[in-house]
Coordinates of C-alpha atoms and ligand atoms in Angstrom, one line a residue:
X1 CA 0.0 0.0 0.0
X2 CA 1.4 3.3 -1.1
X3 CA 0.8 5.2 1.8
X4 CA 0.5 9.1 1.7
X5 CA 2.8 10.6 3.8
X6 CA 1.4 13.8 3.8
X7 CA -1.5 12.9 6.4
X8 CA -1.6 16.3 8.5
X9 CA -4.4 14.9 11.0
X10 CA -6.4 11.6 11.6
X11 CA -9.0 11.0 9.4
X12 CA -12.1 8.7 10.0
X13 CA -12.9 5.5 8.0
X14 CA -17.0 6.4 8.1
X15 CA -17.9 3.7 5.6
X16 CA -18.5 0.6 7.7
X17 CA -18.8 -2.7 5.0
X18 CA -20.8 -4.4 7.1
X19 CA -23.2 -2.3 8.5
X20 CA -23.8 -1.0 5.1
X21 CA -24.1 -4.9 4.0
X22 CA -26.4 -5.8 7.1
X23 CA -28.7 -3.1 6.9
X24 CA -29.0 -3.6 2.7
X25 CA -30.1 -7.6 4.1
X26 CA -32.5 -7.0 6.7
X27 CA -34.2 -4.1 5.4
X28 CA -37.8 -5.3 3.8
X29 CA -40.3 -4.0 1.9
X30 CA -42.7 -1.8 4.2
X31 CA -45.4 0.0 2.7
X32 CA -46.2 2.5 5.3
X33 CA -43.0 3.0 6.4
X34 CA -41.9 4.2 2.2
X35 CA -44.8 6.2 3.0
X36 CA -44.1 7.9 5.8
X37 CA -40.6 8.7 4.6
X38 CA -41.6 10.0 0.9
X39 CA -43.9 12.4 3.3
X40 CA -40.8 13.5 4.6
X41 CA -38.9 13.6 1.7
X42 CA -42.0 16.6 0.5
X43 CA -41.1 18.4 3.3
X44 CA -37.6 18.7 1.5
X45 CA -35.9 17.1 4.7
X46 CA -32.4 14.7 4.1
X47 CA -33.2 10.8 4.7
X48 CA -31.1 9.3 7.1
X49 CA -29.2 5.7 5.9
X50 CA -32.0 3.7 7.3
X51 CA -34.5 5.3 5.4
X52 CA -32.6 5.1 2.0
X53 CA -32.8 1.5 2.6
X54 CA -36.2 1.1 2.9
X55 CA -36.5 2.6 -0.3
X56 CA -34.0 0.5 -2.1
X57 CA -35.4 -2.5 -0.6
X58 CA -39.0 -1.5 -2.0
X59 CA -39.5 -3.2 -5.6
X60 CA -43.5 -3.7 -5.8
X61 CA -44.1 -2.0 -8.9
X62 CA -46.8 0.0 -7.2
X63 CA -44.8 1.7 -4.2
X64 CA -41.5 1.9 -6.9
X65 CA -44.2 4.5 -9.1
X66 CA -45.1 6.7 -6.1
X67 CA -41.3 7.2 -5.5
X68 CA -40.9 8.0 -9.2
X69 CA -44.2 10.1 -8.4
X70 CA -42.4 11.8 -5.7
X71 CA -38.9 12.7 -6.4
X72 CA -40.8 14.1 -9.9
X73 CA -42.3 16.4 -7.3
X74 CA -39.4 17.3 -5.2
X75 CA -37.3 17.9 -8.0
X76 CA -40.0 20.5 -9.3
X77 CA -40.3 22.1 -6.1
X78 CA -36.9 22.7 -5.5
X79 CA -35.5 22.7 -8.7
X80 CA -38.4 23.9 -10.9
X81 CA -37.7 23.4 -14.3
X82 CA -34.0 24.7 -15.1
X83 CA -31.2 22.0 -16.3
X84 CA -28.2 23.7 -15.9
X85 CA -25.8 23.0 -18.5
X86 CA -22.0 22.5 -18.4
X87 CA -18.6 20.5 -20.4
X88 CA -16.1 18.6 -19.6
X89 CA -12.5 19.9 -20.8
X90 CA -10.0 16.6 -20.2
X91 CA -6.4 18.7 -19.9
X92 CA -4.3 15.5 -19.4
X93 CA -4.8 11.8 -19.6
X94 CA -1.3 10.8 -18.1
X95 CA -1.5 9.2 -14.9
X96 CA 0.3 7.1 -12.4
X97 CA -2.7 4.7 -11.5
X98 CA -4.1 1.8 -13.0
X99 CA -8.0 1.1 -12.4
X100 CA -9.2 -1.6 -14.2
X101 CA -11.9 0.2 -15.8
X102 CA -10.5 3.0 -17.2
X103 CA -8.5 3.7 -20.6
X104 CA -6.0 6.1 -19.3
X105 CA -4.8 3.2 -16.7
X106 CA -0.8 3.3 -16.7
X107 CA -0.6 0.3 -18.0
X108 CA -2.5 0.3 -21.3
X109 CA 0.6 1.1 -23.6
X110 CA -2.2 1.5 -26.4
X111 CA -3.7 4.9 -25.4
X112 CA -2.9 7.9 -27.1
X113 CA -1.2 9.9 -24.4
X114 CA -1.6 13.7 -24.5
X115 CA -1.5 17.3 -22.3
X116 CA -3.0 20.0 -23.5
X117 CA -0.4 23.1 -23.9
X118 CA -1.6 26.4 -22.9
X119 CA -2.2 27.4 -26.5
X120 CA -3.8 24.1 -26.9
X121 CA -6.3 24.8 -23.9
X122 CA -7.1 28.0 -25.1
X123 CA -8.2 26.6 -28.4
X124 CA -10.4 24.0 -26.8
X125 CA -12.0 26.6 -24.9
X126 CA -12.8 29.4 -27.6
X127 CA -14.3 26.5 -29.3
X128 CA -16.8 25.8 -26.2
X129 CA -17.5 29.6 -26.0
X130 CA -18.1 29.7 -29.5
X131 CA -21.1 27.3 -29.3
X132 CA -22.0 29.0 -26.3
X133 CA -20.5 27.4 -23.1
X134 CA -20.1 29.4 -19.7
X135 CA -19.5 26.4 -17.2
X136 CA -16.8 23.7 -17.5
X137 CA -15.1 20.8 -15.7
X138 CA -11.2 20.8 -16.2
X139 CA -10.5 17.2 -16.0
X140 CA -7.3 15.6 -15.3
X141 CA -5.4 12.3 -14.9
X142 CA -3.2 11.6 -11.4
X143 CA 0.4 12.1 -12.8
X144 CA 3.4 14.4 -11.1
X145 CA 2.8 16.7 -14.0
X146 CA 0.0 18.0 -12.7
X147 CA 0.9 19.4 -9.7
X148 CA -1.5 21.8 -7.9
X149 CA 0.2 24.8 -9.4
X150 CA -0.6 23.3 -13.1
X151 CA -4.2 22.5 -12.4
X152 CA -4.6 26.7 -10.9
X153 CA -2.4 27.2 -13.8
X154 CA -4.9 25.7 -16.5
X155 CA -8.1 27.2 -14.3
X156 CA -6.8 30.8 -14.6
X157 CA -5.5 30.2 -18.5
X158 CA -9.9 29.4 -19.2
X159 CA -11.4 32.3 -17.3
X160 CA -9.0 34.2 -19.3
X161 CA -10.3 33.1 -22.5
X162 CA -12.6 35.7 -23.8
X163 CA -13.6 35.0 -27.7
X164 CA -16.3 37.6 -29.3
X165 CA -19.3 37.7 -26.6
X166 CA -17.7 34.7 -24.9
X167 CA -16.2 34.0 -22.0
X168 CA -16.5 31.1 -19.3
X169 CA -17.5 32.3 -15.9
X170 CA -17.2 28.8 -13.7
X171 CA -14.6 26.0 -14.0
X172 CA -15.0 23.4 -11.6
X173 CA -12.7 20.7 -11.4
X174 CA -12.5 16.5 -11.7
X175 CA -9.1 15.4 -10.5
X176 CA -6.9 13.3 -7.7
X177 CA -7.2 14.3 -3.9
X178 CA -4.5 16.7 -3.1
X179 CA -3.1 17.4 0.3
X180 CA -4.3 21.1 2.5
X181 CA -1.7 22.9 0.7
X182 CA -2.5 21.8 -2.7
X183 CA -6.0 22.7 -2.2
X184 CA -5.5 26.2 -1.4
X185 CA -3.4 26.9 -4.5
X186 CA -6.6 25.2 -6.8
X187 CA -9.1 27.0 -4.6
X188 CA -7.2 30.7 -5.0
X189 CA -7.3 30.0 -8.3
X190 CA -10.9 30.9 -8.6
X191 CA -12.7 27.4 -8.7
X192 CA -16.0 26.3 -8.2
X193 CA -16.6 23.0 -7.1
X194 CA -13.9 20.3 -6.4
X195 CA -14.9 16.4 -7.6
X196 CA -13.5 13.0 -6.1
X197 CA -15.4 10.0 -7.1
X198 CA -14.8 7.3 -4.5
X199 CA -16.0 4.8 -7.6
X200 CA -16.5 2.4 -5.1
X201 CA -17.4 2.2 -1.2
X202 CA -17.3 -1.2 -0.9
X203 CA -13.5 -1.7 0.3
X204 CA -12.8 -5.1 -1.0
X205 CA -14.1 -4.2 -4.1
X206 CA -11.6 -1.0 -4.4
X207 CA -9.0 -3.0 -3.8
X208 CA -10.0 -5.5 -6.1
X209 CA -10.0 -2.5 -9.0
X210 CA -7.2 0.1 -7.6
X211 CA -4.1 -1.9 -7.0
X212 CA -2.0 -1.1 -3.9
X213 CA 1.4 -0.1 -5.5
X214 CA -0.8 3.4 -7.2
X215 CA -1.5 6.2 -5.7
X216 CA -5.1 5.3 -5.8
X217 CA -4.7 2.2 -3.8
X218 CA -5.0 4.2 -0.7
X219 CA -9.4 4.3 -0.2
X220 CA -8.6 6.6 2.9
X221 CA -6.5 8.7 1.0
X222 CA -9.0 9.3 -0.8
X223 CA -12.3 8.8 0.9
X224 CA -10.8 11.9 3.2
X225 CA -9.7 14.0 0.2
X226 CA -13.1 16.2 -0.2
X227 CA -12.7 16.8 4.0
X228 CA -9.1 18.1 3.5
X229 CA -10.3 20.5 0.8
X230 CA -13.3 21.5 3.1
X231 CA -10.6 22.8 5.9
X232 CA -8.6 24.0 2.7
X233 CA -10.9 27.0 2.3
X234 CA -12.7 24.6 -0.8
X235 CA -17.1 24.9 -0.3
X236 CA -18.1 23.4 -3.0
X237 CA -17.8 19.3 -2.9
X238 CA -18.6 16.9 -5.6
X239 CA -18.9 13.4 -4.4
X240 CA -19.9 10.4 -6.8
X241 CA -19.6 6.6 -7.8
X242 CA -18.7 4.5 -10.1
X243 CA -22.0 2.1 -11.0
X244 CA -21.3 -1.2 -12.0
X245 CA -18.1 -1.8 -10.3
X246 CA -20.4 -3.4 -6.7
X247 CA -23.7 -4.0 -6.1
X248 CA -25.7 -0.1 -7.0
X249 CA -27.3 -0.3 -3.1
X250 CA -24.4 -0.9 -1.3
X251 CA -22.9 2.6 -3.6
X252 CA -26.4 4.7 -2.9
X253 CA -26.2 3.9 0.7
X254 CA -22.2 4.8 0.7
X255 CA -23.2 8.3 -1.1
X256 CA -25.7 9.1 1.3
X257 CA -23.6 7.8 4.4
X258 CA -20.5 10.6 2.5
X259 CA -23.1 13.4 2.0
X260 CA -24.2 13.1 6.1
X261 CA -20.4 12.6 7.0
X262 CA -19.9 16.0 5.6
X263 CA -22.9 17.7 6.6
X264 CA -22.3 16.9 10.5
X265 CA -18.5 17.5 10.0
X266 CA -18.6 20.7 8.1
X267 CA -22.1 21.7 8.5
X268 CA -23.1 21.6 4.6
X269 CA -23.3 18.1 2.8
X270 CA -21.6 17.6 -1.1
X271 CA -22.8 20.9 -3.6
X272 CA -23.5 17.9 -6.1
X273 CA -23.7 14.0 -6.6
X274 CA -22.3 12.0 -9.8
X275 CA -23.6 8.7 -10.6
X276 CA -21.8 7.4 -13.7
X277 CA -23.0 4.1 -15.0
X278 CA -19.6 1.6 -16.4
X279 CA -19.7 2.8 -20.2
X280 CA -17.5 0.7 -23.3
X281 CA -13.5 1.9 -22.4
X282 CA -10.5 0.8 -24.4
X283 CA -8.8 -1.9 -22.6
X284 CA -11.2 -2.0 -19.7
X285 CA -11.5 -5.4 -17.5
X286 CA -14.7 -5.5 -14.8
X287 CA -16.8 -8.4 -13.9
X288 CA -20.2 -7.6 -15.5
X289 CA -22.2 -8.6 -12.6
X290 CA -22.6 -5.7 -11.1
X291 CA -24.0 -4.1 -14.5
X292 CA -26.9 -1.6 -13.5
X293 CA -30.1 -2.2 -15.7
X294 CA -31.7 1.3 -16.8
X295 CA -34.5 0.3 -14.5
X296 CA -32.2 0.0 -11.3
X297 CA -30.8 2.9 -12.5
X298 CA -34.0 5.4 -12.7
X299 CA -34.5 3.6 -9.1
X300 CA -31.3 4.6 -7.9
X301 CA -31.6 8.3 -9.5
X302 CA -34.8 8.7 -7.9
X303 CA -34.1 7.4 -4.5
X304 CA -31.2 9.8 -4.4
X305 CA -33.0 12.6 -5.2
X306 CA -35.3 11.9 -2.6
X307 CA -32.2 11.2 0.4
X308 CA -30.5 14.5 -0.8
X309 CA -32.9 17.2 -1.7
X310 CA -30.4 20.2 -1.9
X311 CA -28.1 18.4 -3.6
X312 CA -27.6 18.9 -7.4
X313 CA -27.5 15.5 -9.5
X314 CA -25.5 15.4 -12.5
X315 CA -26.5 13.3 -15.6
X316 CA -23.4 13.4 -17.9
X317 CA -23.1 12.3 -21.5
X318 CA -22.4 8.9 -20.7
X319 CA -25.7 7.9 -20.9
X320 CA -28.0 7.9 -24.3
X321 CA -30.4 10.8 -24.9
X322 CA -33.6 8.6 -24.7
X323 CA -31.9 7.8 -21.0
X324 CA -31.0 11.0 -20.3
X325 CA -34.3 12.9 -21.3
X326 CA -36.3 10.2 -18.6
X327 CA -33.9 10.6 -15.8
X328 CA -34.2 14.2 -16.1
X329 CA -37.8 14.2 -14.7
X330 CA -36.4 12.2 -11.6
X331 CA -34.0 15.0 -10.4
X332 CA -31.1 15.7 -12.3
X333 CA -30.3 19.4 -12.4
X334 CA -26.6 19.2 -14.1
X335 CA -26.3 17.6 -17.4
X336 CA -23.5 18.4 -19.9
X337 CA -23.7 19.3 -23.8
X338 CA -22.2 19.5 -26.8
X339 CA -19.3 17.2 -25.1
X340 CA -16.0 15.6 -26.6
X341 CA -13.9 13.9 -24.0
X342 CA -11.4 13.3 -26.4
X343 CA -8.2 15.6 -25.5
X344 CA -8.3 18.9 -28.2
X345 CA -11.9 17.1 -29.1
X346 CA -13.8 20.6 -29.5
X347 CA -11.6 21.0 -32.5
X348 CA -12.4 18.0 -34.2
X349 CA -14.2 18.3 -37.7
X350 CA -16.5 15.6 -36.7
X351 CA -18.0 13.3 -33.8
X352 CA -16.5 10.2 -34.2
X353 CA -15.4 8.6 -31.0
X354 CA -11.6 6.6 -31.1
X355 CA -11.6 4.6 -27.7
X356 CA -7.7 4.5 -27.3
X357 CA -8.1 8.6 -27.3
X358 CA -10.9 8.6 -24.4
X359 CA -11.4 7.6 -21.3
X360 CA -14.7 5.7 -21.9
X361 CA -17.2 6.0 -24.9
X362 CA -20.2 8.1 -24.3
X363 CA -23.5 7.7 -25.3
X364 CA -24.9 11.2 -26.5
X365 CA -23.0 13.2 -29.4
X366 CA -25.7 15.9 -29.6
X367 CA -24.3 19.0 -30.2
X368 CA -25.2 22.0 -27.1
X369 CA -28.0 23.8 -29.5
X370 CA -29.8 20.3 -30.3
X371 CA -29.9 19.5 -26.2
X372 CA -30.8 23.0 -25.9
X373 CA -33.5 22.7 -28.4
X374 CA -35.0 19.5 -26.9
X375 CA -35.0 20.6 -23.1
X376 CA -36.7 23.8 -24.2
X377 CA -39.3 21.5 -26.0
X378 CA -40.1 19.4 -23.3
X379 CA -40.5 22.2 -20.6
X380 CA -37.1 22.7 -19.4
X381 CA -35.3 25.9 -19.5
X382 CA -31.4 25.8 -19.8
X383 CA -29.2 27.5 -17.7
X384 CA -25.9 28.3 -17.7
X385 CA -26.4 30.6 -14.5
X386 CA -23.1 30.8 -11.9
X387 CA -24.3 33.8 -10.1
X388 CA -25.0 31.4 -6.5
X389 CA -20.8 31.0 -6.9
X390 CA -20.4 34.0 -8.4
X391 CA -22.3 36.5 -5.3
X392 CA -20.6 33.8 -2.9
X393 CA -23.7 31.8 -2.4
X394 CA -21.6 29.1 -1.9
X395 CA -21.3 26.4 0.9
X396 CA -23.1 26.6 3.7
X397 CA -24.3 30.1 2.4
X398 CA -25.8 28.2 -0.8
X399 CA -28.1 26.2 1.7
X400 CA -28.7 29.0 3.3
X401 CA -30.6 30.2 0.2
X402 CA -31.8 27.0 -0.8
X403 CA -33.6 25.7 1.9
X404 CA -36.6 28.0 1.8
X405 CA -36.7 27.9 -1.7
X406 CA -35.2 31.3 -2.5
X407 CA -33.3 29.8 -4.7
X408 CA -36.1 29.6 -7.3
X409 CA -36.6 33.3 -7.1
X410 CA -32.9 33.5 -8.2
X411 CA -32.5 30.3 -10.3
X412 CA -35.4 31.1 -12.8
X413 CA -34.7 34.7 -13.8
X414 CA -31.0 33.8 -14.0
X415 CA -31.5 30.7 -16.3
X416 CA -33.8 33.0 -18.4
X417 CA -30.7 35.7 -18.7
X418 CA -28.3 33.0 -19.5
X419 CA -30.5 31.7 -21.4
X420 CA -31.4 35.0 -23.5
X421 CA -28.1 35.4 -24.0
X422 CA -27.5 32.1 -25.8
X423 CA -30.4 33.1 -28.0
X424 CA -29.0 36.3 -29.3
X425 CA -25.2 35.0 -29.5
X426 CA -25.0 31.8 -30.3
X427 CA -28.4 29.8 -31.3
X428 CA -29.9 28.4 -34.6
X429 CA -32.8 29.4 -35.8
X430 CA -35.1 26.5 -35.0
X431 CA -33.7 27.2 -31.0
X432 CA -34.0 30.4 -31.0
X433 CA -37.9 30.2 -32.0
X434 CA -38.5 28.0 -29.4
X435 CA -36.5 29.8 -26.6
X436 CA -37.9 33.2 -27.1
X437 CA -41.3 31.2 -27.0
X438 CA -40.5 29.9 -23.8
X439 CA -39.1 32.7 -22.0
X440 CA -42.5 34.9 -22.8
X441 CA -44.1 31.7 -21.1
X442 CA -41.7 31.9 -17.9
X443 CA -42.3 35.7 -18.5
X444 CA -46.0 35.3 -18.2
X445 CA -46.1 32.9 -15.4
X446 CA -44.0 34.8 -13.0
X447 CA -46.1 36.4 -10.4
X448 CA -43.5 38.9 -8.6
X449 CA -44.3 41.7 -11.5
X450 CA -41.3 43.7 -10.3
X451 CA -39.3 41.0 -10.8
X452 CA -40.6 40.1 -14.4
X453 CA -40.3 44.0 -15.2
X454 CA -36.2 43.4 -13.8
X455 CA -35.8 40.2 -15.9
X456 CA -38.1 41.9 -19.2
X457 CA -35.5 45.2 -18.8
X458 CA -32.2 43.0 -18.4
X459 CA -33.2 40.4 -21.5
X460 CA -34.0 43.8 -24.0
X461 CA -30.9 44.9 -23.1
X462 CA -29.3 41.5 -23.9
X463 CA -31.2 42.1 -27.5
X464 CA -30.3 45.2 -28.0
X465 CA -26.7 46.1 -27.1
X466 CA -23.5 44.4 -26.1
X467 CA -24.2 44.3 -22.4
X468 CA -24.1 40.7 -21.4
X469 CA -23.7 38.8 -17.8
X470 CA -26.7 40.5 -15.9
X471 CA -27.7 38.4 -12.6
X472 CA -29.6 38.0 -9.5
Ligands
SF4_501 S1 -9.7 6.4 -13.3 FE1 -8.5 8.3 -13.1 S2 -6.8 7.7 -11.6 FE2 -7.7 5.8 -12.5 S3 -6.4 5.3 -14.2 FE3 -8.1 6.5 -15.0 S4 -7.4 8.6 -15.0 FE4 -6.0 7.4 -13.7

């Protein structure tokens, strides 16, 4: 086991394997019980482990429709109907580790290694502001390269990127757990939220796919990382797993047990949840029988929705659109567009996905203005709103917000701003119909008249001059 010697402090092993196993085994089916806790779940209060498990361990098709019923509701009342929209930028696919199930694993001689250079990264990212992009997630492998310095490095080189109307005015990041020190050089560089994915909770099963001699290998390391970047200055956590590596209850019950852990340890719980499904990756060895069926998988969406309500879900472009569009309904609010995750991919002439270039193949190719188009069909209006980061609503001070539902009087005229602004810069025609359709809708249904008269003002300014980035 490479251990890290850098441990400043004790940390806490809070995932127990067997209690998490015992409770998944003796937890039945209970009819009033799901009841009483999607009650709960209405009133927009977190569901402890126990209560999770009840709802995993309910599969009569009946009670399984009023928790699809339910998290439908909550994701409406708290989330209304904005998707906020976001894409991945991969700066490096070097790295020291070798997990099973991914392509960029040290020892798969056959990938096409590659770091983007600075001119490189700027290229990417006046391609993504150029189809109208605000948000992204810089994405690195683990390697010695990519110290702390080069990830705040990269971060300041996009926010600098400002093509035509363009610029990108949130970039969180996906990358290794660092130590306190490395953390406050990413975090002073202007981030947004930090991810670690544990992939797996289940510790015999992380060995199984992180061998010991990586970096990886260490599950504390790890498990501890988001906590070290909390005390770092860091408020904005991303936790998530990897489905199909263990069995999908054992990883929803580990997410929820992780969110609690860092709600009673640093009074606010993860600013959003990942929940990528095993896709196709070049070179990749699992054992397929943890595979999550697209039915588990709504379940699982669902149920966290319900155990998390202030916690945004991300949907990424893993899955396929018909998958995506369902899973929507069920409480995502994060979903990315438009992405390549091949490295320099936004400059590619066409779609086409080579396996030995990418880290696993994904399942929607859409381009941002045909997901746009759709979500503003089907009743959803697209954000690309930062302004909670942006004003410091961040944290502990985002839930502060959130909880009685502010957030909607923010998060609506926001997304319509963003949105407005997509219309006029950056959409097609057939979009563009449908958006300015849609925001006379919103216009029309919003009852605080002031506030429509605020929104009305900022979007004909948006139309009719150069001023761009009004928010709430
Ligand atoms: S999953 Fe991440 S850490 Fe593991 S091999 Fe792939 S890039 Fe490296």
């Amino acid at each position: 086991m490479i251990k890290h010697d850098k441990w400043s402090r004790d940390c806490i092993d809070f995932i127990n394997d067997d209690a998490i196993t015992d409770i998944i085994k003796s937890t039945t089916e209970d009819a009033e019980k799901v009841k009483r806790i999607l009650d709960k779940s209405l009133r927009k209060e977190p569901l402890t482990v126990a209560e999770t498990a009840t709802l995993i361990a309910t599969e009569s098709s009946e009670l399984v429709e009023d928790i699809f019923a339910t998290a439908r509701e909550l994701k409406r009342e708290v989330y209304g109907n904005r998707i906020v929209l976001f894409a991945p930028l991969y700066i490096g696919n070097f790295c020291i580790n070798d997990c099973k199930y991914c392509a960029f694993r040290r020892s798969l001689r056959t990938t096409v290694r590659k770091t983007l250079t600075p001119d490189e990264t700027i290229a990417q990212v006046e391609a993504l502001e150029n189809s109208g992009h605000k948000r992204l997630i810089l994405v690195f492998g683990e390697h010695p390269d990519y110290t702390p310095e080069f990830i705040a490095e990269s971060v300041r080189n996009v926010y600098a990127v400002k093509k035509g109307k363009g610029d990108i005015r949130r970039v969180n990041i996906n990358a290794a757990p660092l130590d306190h020190e490395g953390f406050k050089t990413v975090k002073a560089s202007g981030i947004g939220t930090y991810q670690i994915f544990q992939e797996t909770y289940h510790h015999a099963t992380y060995r199984k796919y992180h061998p010991e001699n990586t970096h990886k290998g260490d599950y504390l390391w790890r498990l501890d990382g988001l906590s070290r970047a909390f005390e770092s200055g860091c408020d904005d956590m991303g936790i998530g797993a990897l489905f199909g590596l263990y069995d999908w209850r054992f990883e929803v019950l580990g997410l929820v047990t992780h969110s609690i852990h860092l709600q009673q340890k640093y009074g606010v719980g993860p600013h959003t949840i990942s929940f990528p499904r095993i896709q196709p990756a070049h070179g990749m060895e699992i054992d397929p029988q943890y595979v999550v069926s697209d039915y588990d998988f709504k379940r699982l969406v669902a149920i966290l929705r319900l155990a998390v309500p202030y916690t945004g879900l991300i949907l990424t472009a893993r899955e396929s659109p018909e998958i995506r569009r369902e899973l929507m309904e069920f409480g995502v609010s994060q979903i990315d567009a438009g992405t390549r995750i091949e490295l320099a991919g936004y400059t590619k002439k066409d779609d086409s996905q080579e396996l030995n270039k990418e880290q696993f193949a994904i399942g929607d190719v859409r381009s941002l203005d045909e997901v746009i188009h759709e979500l503003l069909t089907t009743g959803y209006i697209p954000s690309f709103c930062t302004s909670c980061y942006r004003l410091g609503r961040t944290g502990e001070h985002f839930m502060e917000y959130a909880i009685p539902g502010f957030i909607q009087n923010f998060c609506t005229p926001n997304a319509l701003l963003t949105l407005a602004e997509y219309l006029v810069d950056y959409s097609s025609d057939k979009t563009c119909e449908a958006g300015w359709k849609l925001i006379d809708d919103e216009l029309e249904k919003m009852v605080d008249l002031d506030m429509r008269r605020q929104v009305s003002d900022k979007i004909e300014k948006i139309r009719n001059s150069n001023e761009r980035d009004f928010c709430f």
